PDB file of C-alpha atoms and ligand atoms in Angstrom:
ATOM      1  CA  UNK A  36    -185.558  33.130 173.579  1.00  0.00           C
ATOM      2  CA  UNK A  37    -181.950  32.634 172.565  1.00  0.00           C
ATOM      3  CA  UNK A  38    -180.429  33.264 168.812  1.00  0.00           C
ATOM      4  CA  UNK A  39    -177.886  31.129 168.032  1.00  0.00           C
ATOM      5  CA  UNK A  40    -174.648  33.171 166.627  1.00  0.00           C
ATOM      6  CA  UNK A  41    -171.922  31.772 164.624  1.00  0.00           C
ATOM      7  CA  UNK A  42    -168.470  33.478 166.078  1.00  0.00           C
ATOM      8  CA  UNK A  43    -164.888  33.220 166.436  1.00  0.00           C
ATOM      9  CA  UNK A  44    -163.198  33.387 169.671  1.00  0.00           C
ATOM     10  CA  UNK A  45    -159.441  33.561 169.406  1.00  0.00           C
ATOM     11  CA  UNK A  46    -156.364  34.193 172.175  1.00  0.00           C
ATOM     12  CA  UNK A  47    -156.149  35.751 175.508  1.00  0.00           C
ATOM     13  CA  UNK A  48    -156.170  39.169 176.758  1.00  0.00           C
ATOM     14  CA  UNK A  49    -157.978  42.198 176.222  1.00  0.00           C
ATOM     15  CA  UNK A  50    -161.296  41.621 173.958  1.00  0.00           C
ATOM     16  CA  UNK A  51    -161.420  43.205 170.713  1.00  0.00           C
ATOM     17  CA  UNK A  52    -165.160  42.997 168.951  1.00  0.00           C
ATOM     18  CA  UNK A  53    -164.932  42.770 165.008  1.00  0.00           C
ATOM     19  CA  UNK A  54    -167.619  43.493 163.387  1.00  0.00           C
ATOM     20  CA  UNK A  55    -167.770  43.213 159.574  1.00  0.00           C
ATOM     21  CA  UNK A  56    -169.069  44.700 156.981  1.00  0.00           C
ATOM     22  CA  UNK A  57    -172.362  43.819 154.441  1.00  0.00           C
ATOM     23  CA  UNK A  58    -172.847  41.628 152.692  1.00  0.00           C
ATOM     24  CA  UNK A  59    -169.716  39.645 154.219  1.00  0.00           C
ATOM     25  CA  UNK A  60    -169.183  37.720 157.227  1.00  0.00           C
ATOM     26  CA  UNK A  61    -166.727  37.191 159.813  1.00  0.00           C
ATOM     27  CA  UNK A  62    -163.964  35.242 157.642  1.00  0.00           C
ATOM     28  CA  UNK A  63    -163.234  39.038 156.378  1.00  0.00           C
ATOM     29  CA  UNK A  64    -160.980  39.378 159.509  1.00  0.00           C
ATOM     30  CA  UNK A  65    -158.934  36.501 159.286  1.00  0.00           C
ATOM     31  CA  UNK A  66    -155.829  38.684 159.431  1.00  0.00           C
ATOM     32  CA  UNK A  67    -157.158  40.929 162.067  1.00  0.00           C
ATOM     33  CA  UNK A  68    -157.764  37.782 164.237  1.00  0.00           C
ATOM     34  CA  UNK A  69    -154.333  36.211 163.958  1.00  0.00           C
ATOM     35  CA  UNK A  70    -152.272  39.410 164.329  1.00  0.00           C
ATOM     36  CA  UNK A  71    -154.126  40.345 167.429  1.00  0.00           C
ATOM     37  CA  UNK A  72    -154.544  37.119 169.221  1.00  0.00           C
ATOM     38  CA  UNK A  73    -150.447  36.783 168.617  1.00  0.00           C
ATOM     39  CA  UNK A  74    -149.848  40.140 170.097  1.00  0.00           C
ATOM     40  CA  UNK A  75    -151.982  39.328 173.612  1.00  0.00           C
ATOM     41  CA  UNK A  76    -155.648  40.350 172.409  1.00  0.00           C
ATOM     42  CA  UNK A  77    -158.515  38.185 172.530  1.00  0.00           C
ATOM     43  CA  UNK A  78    -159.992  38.754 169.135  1.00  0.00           C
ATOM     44  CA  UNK A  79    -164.086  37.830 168.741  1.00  0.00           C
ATOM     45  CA  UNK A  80    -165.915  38.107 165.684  1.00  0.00           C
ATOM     46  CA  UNK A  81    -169.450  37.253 165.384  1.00  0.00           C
ATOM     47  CA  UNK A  82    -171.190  36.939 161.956  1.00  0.00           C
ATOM     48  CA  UNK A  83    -174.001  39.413 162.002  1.00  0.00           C
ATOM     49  CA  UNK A  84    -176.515  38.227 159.537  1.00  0.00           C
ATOM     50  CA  UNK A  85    -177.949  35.379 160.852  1.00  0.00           C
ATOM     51  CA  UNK A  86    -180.927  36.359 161.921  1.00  0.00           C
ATOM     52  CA  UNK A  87    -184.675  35.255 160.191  1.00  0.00           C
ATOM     53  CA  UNK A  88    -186.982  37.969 159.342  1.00  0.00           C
ATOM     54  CA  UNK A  89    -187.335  40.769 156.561  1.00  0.00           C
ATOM     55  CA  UNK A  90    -185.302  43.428 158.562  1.00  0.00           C
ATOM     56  CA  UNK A  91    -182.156  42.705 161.061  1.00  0.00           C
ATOM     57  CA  UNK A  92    -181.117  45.962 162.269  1.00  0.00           C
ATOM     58  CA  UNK A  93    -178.159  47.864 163.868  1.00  0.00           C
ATOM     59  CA  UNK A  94    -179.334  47.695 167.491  1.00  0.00           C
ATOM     60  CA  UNK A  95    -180.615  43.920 166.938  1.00  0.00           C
ATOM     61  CA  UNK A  96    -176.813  43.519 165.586  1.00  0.00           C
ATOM     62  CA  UNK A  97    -175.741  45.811 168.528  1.00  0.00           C
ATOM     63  CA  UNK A  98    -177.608  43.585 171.253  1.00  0.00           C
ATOM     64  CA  UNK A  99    -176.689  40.081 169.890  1.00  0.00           C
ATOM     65  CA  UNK A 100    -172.987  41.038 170.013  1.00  0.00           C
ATOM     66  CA  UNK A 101    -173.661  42.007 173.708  1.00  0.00           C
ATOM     67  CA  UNK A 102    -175.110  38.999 174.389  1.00  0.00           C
ATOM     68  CA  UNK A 103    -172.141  37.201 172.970  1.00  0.00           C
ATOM     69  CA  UNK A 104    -169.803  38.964 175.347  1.00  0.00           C
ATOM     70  CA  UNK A 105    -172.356  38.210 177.549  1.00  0.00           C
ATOM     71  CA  UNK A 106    -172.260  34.507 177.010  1.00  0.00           C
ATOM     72  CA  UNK A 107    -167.821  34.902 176.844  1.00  0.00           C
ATOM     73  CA  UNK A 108    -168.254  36.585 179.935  1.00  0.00           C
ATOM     74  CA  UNK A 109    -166.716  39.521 178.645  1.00  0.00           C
ATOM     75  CA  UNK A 110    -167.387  42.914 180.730  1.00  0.00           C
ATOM     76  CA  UNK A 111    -166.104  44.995 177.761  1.00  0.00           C
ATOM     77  CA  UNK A 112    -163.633  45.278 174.758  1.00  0.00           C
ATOM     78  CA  UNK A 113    -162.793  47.434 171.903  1.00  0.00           C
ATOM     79  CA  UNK A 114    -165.565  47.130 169.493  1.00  0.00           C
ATOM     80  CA  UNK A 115    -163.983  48.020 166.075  1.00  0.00           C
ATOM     81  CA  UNK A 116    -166.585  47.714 162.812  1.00  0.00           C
ATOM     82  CA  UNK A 117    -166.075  48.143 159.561  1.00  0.00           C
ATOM     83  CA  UNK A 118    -168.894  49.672 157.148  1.00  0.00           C
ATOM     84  CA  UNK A 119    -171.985  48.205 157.948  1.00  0.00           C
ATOM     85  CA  UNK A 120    -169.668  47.038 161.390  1.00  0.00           C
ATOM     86  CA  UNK A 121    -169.098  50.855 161.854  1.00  0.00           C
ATOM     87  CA  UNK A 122    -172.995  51.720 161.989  1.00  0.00           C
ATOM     88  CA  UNK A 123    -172.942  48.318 164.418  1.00  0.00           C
ATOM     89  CA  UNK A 124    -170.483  49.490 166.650  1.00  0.00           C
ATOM     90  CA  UNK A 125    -172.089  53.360 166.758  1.00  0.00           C
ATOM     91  CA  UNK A 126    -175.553  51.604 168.452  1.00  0.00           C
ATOM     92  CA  UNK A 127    -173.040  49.663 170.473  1.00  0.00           C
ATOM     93  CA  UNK A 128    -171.492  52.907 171.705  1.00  0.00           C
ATOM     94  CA  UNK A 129    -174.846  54.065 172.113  1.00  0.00           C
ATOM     95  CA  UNK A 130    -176.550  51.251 174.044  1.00  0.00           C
ATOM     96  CA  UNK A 131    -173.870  49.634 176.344  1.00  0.00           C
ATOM     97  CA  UNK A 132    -171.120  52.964 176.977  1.00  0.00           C
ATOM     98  CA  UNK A 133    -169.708  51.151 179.490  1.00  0.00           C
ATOM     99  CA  UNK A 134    -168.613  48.282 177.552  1.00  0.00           C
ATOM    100  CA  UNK A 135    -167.137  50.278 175.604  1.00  0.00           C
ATOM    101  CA  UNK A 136    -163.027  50.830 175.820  1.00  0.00           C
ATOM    102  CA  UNK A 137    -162.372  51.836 172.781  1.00  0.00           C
ATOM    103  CA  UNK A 138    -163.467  52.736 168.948  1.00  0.00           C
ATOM    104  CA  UNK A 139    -162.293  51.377 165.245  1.00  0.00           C
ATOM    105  CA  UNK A 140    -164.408  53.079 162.727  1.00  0.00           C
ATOM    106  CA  UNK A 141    -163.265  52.029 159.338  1.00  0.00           C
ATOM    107  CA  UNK A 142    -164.711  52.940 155.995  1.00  0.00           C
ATOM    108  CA  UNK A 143    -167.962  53.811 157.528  1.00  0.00           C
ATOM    109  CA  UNK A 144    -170.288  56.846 158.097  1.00  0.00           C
ATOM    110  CA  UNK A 145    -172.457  59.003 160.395  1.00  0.00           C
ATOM    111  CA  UNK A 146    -175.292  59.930 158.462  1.00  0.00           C
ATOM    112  CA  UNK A 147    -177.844  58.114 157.474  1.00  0.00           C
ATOM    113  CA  UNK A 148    -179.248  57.179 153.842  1.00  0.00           C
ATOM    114  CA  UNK A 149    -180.786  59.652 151.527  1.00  0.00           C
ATOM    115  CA  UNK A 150    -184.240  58.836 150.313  1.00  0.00           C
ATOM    116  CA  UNK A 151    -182.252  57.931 146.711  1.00  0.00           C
ATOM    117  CA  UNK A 152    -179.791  55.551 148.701  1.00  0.00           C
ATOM    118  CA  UNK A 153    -182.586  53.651 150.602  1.00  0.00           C
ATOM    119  CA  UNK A 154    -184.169  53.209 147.087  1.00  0.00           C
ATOM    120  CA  UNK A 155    -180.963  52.015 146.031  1.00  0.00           C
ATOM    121  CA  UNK A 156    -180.428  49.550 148.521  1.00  0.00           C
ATOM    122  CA  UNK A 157    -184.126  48.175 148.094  1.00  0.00           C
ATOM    123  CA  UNK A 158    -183.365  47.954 144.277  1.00  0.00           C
ATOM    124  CA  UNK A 159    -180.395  45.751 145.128  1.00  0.00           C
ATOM    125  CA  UNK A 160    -182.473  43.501 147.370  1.00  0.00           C
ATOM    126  CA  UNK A 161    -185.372  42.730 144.673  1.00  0.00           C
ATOM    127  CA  UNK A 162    -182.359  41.595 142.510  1.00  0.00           C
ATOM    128  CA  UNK A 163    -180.673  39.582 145.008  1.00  0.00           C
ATOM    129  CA  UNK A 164    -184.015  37.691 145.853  1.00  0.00           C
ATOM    130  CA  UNK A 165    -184.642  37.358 142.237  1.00  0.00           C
ATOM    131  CA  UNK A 166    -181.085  36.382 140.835  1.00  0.00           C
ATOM    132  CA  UNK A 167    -179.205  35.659 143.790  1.00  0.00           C
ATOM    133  CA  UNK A 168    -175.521  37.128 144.810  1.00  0.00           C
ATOM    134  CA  UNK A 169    -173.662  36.603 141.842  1.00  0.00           C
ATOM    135  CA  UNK A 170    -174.137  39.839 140.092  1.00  0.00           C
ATOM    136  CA  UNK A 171    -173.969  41.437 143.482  1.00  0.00           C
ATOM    137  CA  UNK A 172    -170.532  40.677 143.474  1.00  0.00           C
ATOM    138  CA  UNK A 173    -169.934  41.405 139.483  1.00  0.00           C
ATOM    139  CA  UNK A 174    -171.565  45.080 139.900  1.00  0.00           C
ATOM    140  CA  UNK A 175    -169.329  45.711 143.435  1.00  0.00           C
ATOM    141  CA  UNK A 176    -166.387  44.127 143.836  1.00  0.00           C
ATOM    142  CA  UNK A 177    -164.883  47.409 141.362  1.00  0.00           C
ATOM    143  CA  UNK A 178    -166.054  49.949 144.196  1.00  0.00           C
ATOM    144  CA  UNK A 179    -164.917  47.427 147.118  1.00  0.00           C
ATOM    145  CA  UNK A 180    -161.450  46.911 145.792  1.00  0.00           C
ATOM    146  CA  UNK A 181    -158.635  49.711 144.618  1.00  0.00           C
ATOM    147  CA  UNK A 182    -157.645  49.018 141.280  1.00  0.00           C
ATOM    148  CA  UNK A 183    -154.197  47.743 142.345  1.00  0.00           C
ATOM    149  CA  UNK A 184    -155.797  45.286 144.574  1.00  0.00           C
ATOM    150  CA  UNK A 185    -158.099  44.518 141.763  1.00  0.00           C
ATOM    151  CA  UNK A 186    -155.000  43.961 139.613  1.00  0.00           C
ATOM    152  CA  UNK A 187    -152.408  42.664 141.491  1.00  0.00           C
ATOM    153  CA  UNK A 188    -154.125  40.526 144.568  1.00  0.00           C
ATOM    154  CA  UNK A 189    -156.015  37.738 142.538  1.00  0.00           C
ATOM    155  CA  UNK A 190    -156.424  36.125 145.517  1.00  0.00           C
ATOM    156  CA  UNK A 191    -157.968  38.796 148.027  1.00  0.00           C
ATOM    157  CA  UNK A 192    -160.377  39.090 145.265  1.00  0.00           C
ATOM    158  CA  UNK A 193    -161.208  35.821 145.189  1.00  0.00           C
ATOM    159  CA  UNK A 194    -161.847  35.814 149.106  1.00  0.00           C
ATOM    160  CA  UNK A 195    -164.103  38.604 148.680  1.00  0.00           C
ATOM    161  CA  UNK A 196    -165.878  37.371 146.138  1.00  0.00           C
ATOM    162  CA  UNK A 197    -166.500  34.395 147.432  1.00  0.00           C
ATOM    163  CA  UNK A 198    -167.976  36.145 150.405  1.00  0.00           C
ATOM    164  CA  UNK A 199    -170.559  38.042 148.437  1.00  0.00           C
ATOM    165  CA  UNK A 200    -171.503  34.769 146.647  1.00  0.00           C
ATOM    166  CA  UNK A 201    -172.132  32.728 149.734  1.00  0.00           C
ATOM    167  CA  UNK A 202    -174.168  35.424 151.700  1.00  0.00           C
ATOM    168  CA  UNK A 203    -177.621  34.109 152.368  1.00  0.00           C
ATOM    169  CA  UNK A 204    -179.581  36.919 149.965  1.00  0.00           C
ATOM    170  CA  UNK A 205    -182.559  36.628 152.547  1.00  0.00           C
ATOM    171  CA  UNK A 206    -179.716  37.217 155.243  1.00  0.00           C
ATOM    172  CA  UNK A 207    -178.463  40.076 153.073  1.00  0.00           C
ATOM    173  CA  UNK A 208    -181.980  41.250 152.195  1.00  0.00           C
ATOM    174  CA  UNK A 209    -182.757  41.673 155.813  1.00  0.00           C
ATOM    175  CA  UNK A 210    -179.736  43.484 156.652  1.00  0.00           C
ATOM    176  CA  UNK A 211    -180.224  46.386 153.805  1.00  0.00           C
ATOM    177  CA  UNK A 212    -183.590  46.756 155.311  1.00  0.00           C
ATOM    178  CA  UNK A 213    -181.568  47.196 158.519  1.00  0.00           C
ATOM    179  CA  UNK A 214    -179.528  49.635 157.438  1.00  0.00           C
ATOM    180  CA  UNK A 215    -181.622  51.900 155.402  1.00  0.00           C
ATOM    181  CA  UNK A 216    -183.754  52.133 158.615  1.00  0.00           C
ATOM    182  CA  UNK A 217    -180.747  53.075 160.979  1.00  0.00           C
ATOM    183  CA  UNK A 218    -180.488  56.415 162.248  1.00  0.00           C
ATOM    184  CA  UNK A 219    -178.370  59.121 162.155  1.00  0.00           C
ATOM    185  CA  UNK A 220    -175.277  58.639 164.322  1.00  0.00           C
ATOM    186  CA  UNK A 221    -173.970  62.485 163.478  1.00  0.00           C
ATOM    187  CA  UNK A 222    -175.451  63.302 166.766  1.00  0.00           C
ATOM    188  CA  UNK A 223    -173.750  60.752 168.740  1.00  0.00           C
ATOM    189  CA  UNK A 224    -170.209  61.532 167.490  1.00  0.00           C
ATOM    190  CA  UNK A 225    -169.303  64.308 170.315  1.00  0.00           C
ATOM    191  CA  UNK A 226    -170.046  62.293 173.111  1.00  0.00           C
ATOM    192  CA  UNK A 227    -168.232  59.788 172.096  1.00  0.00           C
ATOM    193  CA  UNK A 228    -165.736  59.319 175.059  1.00  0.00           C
ATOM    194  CA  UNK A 229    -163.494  56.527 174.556  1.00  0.00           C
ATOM    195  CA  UNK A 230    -160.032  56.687 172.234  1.00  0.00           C
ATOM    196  CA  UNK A 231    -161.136  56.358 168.483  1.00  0.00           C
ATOM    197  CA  UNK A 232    -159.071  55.412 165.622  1.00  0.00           C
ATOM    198  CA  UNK A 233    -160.611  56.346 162.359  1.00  0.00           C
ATOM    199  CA  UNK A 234    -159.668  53.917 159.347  1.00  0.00           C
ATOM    200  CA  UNK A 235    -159.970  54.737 155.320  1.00  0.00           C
ATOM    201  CA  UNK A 236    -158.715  53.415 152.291  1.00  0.00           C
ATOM    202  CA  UNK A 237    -157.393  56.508 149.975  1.00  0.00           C
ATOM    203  CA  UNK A 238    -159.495  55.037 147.501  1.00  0.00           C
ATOM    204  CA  UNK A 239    -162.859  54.311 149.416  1.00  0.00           C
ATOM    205  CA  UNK A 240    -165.884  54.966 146.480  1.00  0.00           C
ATOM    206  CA  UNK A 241    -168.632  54.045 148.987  1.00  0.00           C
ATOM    207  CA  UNK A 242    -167.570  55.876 151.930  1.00  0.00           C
ATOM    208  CA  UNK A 243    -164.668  58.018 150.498  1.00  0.00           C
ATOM    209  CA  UNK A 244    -162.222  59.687 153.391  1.00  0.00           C
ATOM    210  CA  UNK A 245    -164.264  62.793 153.824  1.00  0.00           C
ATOM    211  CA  UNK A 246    -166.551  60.562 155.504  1.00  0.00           C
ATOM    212  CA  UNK A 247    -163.712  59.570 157.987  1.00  0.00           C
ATOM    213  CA  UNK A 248    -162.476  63.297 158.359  1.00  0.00           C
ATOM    214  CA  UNK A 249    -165.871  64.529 159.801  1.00  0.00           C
ATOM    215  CA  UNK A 250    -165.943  61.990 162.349  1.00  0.00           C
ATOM    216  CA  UNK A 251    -162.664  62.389 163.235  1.00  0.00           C
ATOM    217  CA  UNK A 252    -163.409  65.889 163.525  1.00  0.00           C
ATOM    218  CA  UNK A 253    -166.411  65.535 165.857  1.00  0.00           C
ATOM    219  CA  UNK A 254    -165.209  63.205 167.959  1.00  0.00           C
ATOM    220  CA  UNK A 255    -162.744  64.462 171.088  1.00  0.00           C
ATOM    221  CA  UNK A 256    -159.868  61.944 171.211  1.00  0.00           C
ATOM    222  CA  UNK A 257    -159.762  60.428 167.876  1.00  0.00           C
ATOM    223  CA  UNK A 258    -157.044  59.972 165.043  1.00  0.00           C
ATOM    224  CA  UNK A 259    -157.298  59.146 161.331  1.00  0.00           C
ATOM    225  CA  UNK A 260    -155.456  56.511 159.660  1.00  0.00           C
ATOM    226  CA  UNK A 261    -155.794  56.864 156.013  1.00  0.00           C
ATOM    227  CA  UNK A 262    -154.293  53.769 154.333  1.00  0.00           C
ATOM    228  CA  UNK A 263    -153.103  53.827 150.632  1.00  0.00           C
ATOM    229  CA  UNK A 264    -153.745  51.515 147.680  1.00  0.00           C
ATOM    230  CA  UNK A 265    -156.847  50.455 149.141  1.00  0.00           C
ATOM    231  CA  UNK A 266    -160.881  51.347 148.680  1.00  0.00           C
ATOM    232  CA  UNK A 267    -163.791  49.698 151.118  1.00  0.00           C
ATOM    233  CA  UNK A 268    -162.140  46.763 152.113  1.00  0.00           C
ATOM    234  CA  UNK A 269    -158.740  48.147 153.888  1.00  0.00           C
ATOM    235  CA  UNK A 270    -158.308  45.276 156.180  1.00  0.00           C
ATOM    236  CA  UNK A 271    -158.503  42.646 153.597  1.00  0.00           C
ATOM    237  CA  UNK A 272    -156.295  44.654 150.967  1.00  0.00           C
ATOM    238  CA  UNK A 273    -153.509  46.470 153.327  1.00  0.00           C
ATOM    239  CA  UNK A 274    -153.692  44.020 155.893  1.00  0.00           C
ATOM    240  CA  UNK A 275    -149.801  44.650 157.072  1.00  0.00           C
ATOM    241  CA  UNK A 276    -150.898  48.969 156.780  1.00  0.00           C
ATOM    242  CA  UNK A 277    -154.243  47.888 158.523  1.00  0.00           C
ATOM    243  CA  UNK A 278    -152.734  45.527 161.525  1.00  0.00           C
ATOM    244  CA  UNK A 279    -149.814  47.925 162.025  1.00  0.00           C
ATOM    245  CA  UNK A 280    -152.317  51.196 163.462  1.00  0.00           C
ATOM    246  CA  UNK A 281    -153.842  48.834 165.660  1.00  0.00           C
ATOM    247  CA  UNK A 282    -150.527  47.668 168.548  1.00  0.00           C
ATOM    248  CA  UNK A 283    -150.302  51.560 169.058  1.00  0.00           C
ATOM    249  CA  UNK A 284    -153.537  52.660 169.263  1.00  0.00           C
ATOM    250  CA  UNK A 285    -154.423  49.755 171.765  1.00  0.00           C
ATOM    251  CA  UNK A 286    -151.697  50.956 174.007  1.00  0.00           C
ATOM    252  CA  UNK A 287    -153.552  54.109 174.055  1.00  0.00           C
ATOM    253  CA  UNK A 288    -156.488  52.032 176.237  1.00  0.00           C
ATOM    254  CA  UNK A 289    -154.395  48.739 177.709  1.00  0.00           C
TER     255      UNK A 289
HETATM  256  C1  MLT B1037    -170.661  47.733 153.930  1.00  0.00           C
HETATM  257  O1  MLT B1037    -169.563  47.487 153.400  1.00  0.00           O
HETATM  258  O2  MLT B1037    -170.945  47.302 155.048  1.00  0.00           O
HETATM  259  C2  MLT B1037    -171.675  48.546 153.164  1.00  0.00           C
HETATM  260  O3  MLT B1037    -171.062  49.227 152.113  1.00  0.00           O
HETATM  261  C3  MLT B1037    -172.393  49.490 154.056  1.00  0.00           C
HETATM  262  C4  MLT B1037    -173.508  50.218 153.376  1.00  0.00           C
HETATM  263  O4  MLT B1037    -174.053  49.706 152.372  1.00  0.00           O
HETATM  264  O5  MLT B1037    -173.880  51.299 153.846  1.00  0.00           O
END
């Protein structure tokens, strides 16, 4: 039985996958998508979410962006996640190798959850079901967002907040679930084969740049970016520091 997928397909060339972060949707890379589908990439971003049930999780995420590329008739493509994206694209890497040409980890993680973290998460989800997104977005948008962005970018705060608020919390229920089952992708890190590029903000709370050093470390031909005045959400706050790693480290692969 198909799923039905909500995506954006934009320009020609080589595919890149985006894969966003949680609890947001694929709107979060509207400045990934028109920067790389002007400079020759084909840019495709599938909302993640969408699935019914009380758990979606990183390999379901994994397989319905396959069969997306499946459906573009796309043989393979850079699959670059962010966060939640990053834990996508690490089953990705796992499941389809060959589809693989390259890697864009940003602000994500190997391990998995502590015991105390998967609590945490299921805390957040009673609350969500209960009182729906908005106080989601109160209690987080200080740890997504670097105090500069939080101060100076009114309206990248907006977008993000707006995000948060219009996530489905059954959607977003399901996907916590999802990732406080996922597994430990420490292992998987050093045979890793493709180019990686490694992406933090400075100012990353959630999955500060020590995070990004140790997979950089670990895996072979890999390079960290770290980008300045910005926490969790690097694309959406350094967009111009976030788009500019990206032309050189494709070359790397096209
Ligand atoms: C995300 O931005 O996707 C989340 O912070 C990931 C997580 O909760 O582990």
């Amino acid at each position: 039985m198909g799923i039905d997928i909500t995506y954006t397909d934009s320009g020609q060339g080589p595919a890149i996958l985006l894969l966003h972060g949680y609890p947001f949707d694929r709107s979060m890379w509207s400045e990934q998508i028109d920067f790389l589908s002007g400079q020759g990439f084909r840019a495709i971003a599938p909302d993640l979410m969408g699935r019914k049930g009380t758990i979606i999780t990183m390999d379901q995420m994994a397989r319905d962006s396959a069969a997306l590329l499946d459906e573009l008739k796309i043989e393979d493509a850079v699959v670059c996640g962010l966060s939640m994206g990053g834990y996508v694209a690490f089953e990705f890497a796992h499941l389809f190798p060959a589809r693989v040409r390259g890697l864009i980890l940003a602000g994500t993680r190997a391990p998995a959850d502590s015991e105390q973290e998967k609590q945490t998460r299921f805390q957040q989800c009673e609350k969500m079901l209960a009182e729906g997104m908005e106080p989601i977005a109160d209690a987080t948008l200080p740890k997504l967002l670097a105090p500069r962005t939080l101060a100076e970018k009114p309206d990248v705060v907006a977008r993000v907040r707006e995000m948060i608020v219009k996530a489905d919390p059954s959607g977003a229920t399901a996907a916590q679930h999802g990732m406080a089952a996922r597994r430990d992708y420490s292992g998987d890190l050093a045979k890793i084969n493709v180019q990686t590029l490694v992406i933090v903000g400075r100012e990353d709370p959630i999955r500060p740049v020590a995070d990004s050093e140790f997979m950089r470390d670990q895996i072979h031909n890999s390079r960290l970016e770290i980008i300045e005045d910005a926490a969790h959400m690097t694309n959406m706050e350094q967009p111009e520091a976030f788009n500019q790693a990206l032309p050189d480290f494709l070359r790397l692969i096209h």
